[in-house]
XYZ file of C-alpha atoms in Angstrom:
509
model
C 0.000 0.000 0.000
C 1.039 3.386 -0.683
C 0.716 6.114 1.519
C -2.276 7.554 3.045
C -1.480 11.146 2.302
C -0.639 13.529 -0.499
C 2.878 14.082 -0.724
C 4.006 17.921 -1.245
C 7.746 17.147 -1.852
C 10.072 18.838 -4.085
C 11.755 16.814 -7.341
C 11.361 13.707 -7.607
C 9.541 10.681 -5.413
C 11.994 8.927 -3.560
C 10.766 5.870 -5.866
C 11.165 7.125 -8.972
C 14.983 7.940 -8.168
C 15.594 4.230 -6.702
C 13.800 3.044 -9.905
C 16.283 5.359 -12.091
C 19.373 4.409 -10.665
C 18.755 0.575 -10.735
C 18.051 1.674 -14.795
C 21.193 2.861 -15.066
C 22.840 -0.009 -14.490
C 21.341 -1.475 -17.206
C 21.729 1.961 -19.774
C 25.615 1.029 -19.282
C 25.446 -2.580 -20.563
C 23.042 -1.749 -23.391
C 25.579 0.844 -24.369
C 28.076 -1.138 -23.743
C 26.769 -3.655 -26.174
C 26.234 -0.637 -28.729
C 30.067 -0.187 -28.343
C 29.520 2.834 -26.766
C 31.641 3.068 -23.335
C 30.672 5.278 -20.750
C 31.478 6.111 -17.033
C 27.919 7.214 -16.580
C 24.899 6.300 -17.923
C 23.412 9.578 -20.137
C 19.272 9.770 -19.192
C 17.744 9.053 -22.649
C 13.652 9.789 -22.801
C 11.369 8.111 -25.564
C 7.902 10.354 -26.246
C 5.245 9.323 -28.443
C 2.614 11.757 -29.184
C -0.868 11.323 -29.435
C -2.968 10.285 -32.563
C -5.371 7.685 -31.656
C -5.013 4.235 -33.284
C -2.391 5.199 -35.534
C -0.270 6.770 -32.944
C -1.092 3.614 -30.874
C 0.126 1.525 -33.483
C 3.373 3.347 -34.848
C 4.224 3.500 -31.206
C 4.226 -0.205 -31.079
C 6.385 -0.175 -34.124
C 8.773 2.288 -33.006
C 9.174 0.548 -29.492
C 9.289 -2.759 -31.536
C 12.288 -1.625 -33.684
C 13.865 -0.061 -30.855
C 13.952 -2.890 -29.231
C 14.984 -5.002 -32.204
C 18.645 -2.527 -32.384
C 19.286 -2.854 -28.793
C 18.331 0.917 -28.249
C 15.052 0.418 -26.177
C 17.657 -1.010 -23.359
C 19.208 2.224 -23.218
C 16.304 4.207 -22.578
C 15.910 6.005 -19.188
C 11.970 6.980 -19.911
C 9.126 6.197 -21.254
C 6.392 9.181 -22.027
C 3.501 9.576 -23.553
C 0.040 11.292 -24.712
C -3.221 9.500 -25.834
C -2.309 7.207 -28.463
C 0.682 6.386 -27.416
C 0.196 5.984 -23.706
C -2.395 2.623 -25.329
C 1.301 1.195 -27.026
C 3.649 2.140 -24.000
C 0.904 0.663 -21.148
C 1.143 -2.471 -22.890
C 4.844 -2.913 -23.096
C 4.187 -3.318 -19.511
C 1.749 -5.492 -19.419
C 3.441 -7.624 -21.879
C 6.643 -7.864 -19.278
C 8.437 -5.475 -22.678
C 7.899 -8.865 -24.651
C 7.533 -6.843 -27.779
C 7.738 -9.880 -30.577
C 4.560 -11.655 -28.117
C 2.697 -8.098 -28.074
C 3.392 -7.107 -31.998
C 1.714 -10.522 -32.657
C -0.747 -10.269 -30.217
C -1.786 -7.120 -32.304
C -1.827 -8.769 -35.571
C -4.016 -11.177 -34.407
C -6.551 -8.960 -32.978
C -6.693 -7.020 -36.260
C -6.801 -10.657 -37.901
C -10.284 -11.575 -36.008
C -11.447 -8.152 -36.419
C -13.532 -8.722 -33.388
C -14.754 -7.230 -29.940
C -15.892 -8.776 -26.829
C -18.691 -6.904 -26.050
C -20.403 -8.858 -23.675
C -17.149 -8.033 -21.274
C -16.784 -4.672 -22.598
C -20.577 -4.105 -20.986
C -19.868 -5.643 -17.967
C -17.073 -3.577 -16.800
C -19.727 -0.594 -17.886
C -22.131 -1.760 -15.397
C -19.819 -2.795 -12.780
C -18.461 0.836 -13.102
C -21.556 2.535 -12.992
C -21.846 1.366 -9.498
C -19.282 3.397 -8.442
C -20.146 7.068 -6.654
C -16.917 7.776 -8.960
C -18.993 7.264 -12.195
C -18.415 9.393 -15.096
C -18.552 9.500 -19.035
C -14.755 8.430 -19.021
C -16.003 5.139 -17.849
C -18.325 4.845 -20.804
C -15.410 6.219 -23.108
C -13.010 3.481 -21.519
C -14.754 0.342 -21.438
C -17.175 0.976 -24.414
C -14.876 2.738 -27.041
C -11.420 2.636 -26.458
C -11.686 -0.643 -25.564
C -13.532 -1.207 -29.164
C -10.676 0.854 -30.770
C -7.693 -1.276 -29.527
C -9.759 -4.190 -29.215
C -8.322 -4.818 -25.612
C -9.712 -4.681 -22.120
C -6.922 -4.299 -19.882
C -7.398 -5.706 -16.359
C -4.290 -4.835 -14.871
C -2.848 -1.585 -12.618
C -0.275 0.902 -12.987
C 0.771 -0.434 -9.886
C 1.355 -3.950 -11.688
C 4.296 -2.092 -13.441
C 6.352 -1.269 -10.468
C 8.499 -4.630 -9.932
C 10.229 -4.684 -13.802
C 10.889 -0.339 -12.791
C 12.327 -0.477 -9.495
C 14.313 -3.648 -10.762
C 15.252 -1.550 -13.727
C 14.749 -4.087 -16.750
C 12.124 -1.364 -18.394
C 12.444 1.825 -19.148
C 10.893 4.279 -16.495
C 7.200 5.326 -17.990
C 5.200 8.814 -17.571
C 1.821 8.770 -18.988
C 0.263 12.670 -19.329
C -3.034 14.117 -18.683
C -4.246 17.863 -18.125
C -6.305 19.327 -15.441
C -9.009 20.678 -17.714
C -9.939 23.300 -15.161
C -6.868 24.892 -15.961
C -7.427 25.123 -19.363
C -8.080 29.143 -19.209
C -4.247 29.118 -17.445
C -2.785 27.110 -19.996
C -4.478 28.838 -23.088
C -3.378 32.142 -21.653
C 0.280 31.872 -20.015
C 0.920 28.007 -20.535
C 0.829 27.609 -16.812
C 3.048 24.235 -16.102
C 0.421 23.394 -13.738
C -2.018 22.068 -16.005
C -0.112 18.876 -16.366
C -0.549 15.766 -14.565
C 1.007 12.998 -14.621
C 1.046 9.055 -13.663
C 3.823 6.198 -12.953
C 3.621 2.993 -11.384
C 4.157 4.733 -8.022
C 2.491 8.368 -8.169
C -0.389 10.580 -9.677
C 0.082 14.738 -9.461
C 1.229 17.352 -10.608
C 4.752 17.613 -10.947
C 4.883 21.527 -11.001
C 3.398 21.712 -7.674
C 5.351 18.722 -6.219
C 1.779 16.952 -5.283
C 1.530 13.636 -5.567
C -0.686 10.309 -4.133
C 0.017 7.182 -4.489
C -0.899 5.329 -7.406
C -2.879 2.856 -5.650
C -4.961 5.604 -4.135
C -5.927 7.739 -7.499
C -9.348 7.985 -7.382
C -9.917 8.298 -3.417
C -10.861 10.660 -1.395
C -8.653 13.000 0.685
C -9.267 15.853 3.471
C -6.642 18.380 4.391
C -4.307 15.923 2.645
C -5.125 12.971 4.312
C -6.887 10.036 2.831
C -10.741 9.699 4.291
C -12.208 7.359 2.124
C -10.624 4.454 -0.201
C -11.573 3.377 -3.812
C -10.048 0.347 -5.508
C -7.408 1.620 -8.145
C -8.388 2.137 -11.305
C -7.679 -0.221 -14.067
C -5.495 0.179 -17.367
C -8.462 0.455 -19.453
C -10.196 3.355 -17.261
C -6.978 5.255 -17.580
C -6.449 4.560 -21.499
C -9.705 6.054 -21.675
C -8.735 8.877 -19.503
C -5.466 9.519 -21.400
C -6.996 9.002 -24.354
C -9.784 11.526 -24.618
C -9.110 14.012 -26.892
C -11.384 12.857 -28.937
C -13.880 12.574 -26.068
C -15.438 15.992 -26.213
C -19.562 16.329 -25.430
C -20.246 16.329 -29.229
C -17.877 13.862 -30.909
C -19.245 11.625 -27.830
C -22.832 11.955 -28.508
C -22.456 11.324 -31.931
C -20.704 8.452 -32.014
C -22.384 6.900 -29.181
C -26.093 6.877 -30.567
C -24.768 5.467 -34.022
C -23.276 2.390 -31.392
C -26.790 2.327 -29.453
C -28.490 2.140 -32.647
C -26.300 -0.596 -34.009
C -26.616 -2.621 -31.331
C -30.604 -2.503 -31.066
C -31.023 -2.806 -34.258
C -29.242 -6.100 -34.144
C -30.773 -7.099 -30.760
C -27.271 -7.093 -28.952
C -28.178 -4.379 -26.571
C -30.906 -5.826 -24.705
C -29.524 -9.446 -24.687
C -26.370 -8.435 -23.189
C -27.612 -6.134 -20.692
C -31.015 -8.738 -19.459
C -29.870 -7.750 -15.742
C -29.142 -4.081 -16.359
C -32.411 -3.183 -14.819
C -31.607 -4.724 -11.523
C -28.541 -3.289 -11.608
C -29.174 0.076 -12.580
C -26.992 3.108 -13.094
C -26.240 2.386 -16.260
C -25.458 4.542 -19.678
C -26.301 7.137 -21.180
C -30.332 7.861 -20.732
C -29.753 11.698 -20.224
C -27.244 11.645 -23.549
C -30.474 9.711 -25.158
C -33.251 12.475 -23.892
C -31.162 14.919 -25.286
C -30.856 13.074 -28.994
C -34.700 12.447 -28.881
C -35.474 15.612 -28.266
C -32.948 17.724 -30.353
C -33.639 15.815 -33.305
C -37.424 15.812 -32.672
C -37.399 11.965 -33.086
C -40.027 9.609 -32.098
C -40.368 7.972 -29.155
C -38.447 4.589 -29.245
C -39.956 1.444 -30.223
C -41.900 -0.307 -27.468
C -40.817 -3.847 -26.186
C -43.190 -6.511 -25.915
C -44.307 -5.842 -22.036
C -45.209 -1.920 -23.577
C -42.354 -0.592 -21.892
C -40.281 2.226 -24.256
C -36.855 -0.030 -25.422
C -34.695 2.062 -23.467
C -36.825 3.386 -20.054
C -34.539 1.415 -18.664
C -31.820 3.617 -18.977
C -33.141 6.505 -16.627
C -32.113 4.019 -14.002
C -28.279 5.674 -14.977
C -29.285 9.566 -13.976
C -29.189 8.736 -9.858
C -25.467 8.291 -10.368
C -25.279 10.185 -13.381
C -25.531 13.372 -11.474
C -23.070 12.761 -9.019
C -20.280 13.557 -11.128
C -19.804 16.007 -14.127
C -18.887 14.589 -17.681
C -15.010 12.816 -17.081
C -14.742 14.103 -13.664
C -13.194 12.147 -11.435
C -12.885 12.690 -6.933
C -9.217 13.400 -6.813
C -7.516 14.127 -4.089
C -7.168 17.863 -3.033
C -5.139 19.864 -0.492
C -6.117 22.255 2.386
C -3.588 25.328 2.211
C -3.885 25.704 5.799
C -1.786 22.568 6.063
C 2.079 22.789 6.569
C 3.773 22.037 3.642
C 0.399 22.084 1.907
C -0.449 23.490 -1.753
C -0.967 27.100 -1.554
C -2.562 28.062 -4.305
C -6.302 28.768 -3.935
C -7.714 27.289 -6.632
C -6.268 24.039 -6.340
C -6.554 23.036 -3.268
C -10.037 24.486 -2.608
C -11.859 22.156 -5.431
C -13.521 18.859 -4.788
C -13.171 17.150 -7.828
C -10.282 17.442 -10.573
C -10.900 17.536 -14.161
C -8.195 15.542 -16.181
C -8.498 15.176 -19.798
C -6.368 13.804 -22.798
C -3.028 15.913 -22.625
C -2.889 16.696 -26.525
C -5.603 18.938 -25.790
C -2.230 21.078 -24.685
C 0.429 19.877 -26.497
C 0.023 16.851 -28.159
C 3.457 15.539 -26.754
C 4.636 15.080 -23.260
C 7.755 17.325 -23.173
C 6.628 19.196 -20.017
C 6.834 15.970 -18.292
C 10.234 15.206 -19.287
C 12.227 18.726 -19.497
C 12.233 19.666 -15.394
C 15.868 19.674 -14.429
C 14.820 16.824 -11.867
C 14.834 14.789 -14.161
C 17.911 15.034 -15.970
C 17.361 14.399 -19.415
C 19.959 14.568 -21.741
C 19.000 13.090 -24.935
C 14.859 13.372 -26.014
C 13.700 10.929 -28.920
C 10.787 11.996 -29.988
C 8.114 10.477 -31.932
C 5.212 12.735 -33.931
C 2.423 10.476 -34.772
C 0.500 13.357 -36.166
C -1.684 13.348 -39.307
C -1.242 17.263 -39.549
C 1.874 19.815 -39.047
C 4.610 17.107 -37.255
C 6.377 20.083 -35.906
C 3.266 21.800 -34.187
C 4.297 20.084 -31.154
C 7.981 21.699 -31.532
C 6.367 25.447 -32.085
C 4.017 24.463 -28.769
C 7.117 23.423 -26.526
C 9.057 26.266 -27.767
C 6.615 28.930 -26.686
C 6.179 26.857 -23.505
C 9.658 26.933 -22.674
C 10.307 30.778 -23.587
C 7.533 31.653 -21.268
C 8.912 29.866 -18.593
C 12.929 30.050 -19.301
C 13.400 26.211 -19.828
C 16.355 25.423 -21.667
C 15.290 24.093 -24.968
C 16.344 24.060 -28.915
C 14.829 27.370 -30.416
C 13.847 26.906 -34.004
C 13.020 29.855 -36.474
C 9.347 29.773 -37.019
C 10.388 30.172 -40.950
C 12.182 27.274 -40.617
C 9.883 24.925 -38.921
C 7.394 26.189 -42.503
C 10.044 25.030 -44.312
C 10.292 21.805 -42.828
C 6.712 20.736 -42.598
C 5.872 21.168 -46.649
C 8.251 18.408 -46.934
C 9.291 16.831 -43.791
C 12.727 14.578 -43.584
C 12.412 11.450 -41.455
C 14.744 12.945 -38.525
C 15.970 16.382 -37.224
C 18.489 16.668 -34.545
C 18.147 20.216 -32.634
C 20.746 21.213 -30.009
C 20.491 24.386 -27.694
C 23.377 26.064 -25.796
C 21.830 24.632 -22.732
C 19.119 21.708 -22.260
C 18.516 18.402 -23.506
C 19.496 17.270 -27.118
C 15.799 16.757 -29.092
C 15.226 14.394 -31.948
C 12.362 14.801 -33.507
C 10.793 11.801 -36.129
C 7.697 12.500 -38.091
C 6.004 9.814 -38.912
C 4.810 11.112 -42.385
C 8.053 11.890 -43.857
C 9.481 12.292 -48.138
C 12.602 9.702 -47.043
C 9.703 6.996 -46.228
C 6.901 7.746 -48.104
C 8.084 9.647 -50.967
C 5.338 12.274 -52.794
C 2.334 9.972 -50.785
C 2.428 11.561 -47.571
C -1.076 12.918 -47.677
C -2.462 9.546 -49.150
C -1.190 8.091 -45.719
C -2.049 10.303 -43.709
C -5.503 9.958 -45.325
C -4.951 6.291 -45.083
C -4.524 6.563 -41.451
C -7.245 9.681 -40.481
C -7.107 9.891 -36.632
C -10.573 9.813 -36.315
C -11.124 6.270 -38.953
C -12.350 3.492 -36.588
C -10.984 0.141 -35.853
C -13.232 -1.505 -38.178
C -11.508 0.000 -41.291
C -8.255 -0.966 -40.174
C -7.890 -4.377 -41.872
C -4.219 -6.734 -40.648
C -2.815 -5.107 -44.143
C -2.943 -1.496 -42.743
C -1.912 -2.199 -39.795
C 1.452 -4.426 -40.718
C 2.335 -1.204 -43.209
C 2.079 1.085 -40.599
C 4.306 -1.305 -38.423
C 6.444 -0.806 -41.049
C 6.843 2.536 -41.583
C 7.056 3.055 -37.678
C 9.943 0.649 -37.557
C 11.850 2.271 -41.181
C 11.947 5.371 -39.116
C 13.755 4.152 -36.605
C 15.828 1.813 -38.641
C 16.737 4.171 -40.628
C 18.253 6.705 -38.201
C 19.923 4.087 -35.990
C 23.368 5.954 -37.223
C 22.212 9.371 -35.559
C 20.737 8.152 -33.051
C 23.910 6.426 -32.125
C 25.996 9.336 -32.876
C 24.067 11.286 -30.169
C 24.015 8.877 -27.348
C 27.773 8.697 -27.681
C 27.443 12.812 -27.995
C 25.647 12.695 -24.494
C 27.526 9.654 -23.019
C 30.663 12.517 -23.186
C 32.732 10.484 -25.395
C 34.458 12.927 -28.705
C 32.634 13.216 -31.626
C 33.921 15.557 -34.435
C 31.638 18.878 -34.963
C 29.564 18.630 -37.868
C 26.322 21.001 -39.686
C 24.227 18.307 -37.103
C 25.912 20.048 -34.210
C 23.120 23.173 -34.130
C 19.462 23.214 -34.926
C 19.376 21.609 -38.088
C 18.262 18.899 -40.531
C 20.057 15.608 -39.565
């Protein structure tokens, strides 16, 4: 068990450094094995960006291939935004088995199927919960469609294979939508959350609770009331919701209601849900009826409207705004407690899918805590791949973090025909690598015919085993391809000379 109270502590938990330093143990034999020698191990970070499926699934490429050249063992972290949190989660649960997982996915995209009988029942389970919200919906009933997995295990399931330091140590991102008038207007840093096997907080504030207590309830920063930790496919769905917004919801839920009774699914699978209660949806379902002037649903054979049965849902339903979930919060009166006003004098937090802010999780990784030296990161976008670079920019200049600073002509330049890798170095700060997916070296003049190919918001259903083993591909050319630059740099950050070249300053590798 974790502890019973929030933590207000400066840099990093005291588990997150043991877990680092067992890691770099094993940095110095995977470089070793590189034939790179080094008296300390440099910290290397790995970000994937959001992007739904396709970001899910070039992650799993890119950790795939990374893992095939013997460079995922000399990786410090592991970050990630929507999308890509999906891939990096189940590295974890895979024990970082990545030929088992990369075949696992082929074969769910082989059956093209989706257990929605268990999908439904981790639905209704949930809506028992006084912690019920639409992100339990989104979880169990569409991401869970989307990936065609249903995650049982915890975040605090990943903690033995960190703190022995055979995996890389992972940061999964969210934002406190709350803050989103902060952000939009100064960037604040303290919109971002984050979570690891052992903690869930915000790192700006130094406010953290155990992993195996996110979710419960606290009072003047001590714990008053438990809830069971939330499963992998809660927070996928949590991490995962930029899509998830009131009206991109509604819409695509009512097509799924009126797929499934149409084909008699619904009611079979949910016989008990009446008993049970609390359900899905009913207020969502009022609202279509009546904004669309549609009539009344079709009556089942006892009389009864097809879907009374829902109302049951609006008790609990009510309890809890749209994705909110009972964090814990601070009283400032406390010693050592957070002082801000806002923050600690809220009930609930609002956390959201962190692309809503920038669709990468460099905040999480660029704190001087943290020591990162070398930053590979991974742009799964369909649009601009350097939008993310022009976001952390402006977020660093605002709040004087060293980082690369890139002419906004240049980044134009970049994106009409973007190169599979650019190295950019500052004076100061980490070394960045930044891969877009999309890129002339790997897809020649057909960028936008795979980026229409893989459209973030294309379901599940039209990705067929075909698509998904070429995007595999492409993920893993990417990295296969640069394997000489990215070695150059670790051996750049590991101290050892290398002779100054054009690659030396913000540039095009």
């Amino acid at each position: 068990m974790g502890s019973s109270e929030v933590s207000v502590i400066p840099g990093l938990q005291k588990e997150e450094k043991a877990a680092v330093e067992r890691r770099r143990l094993h940095v110095l034999k995977a470089l070793k094995k590189l034939r790179i020698e080094a008296d300390e191990a440099p910290v290397v970070a790995v970000l994937g960006s959001g992007g739904g499926l396709r970001a899910h699934i070039a992650c799993l490429g890119v950790l795939s291939e990374m893992k095939e050249q013997g460079l995922l063992d000399a990786v410090t972290y592991l970050a990630g935004v929507s999308g890509s949190t999906w891939a990096i989660s189940s590295l974890y649960t895979n024990d970082g088995d990545m030929e088992a997982l990369e075949a696992d996915l082929k074969h769910r995209f082989t059956r093209q199927e989706w257990d929605l009988a268990k999908s439904l029942q981790k639905t209704i389970q949930a809506a028992r919960s006084e912690n019920y919200s639409l992100t339990d919906f989104w979880a169990y009933m569409v991401i869970s469609k989307q990936t065609r997995e249903l995650p049982e295990s915890h975040l605090s399931n990943m903690k033995k294979p960190v703190e022995e330091g055979t995996l890389p140590y992972p940061i999964f991102a969210a934002i406190d939508n709350d803050l989103q008038p902060s952000w939009q207007e100064a960037r604040a840093p303290e919109t971002w959350f984050e979570f690891t096997p052992h903690h869930a907080g915000f790192p700006a504030l130094g406010a953290f609770v155990s992993i195996t207590h996110f979710g419960s309830k606290f009072k003047k920063g001590r714990l008053v009331r438990t809830h069971p930790e939330r499963d992998l496919t809660f927070l996928r769905g949590l991490w995962g919701s930029a899509l998830g917004n009131t009206e991109v919801i509604r819409e695509y839920i009512f097509d799924q209601l009126r797929n499934l009774t149409l084909k008699g699914l619904w009611r079979r699978a949910v016989a008990n849900a009446k008993s049970i209660g609390h359900l899905l949806f009913a207020r969502l379902l009022r609202l279509q009826e009546s904004s669309q002037g549609e009539h009344p649903p079709p009556e089942d054979e006892g009389g009864e409207p097809e879907h009374t049965w829902l109302t049951e849902m609006l008790e609990n339903w009510t309890r809890t705004s749209l994705e909110k979930q009972e964090q814990p919060h601070e009283d400032p009166e406390r010693k050592g407690g957070i002082r801000d006003k806002i923050m600690s004098s809220r009930k609930h937090l609002h956390l959201v899918d962190a692309g809503l802010a920038i669709n990468t999780p460099f905040p999480l990784v660029l704190p001087p805590t943290r020591e990162v030296h070398l930053i590979l990161s991974f742009d799964f976008s369909a649009g601009d791949p350097f939008e993310t670079i022009r976001a952390t920019t402006d977020y660093c200049r605002r709040h004087k973090i060293p980082f690369p600073q890139v002419e906004e002509a240049e980044l134009d330049l970049w994106s009409k025909a973007p190169a599979s890798c650019y190295i950019l170095k500052g004076e100061t700060g980490p070394v960045v690598m930044h891969f877009p997916l999309f890129n002339i070296d790997a897809c020649g003049g057909d960028i936008e015919a795979w980026s229409d190919t893989y459209d973030t918001f294309k379901l599940a259903d039209t990705y067929t085993l075909d698509v998904v083993v070429l995007l595999l591909a492409l993920a893993k050319k990417n990295v296969r391809e640069n394997k000489k630059k990215i070695l150059r740099e670790l051996m750049n950050v590991a101290g050892l000379y290398y002779p100054k070249d054009s690659a030396r300053s913000c540039c095009l590798a």
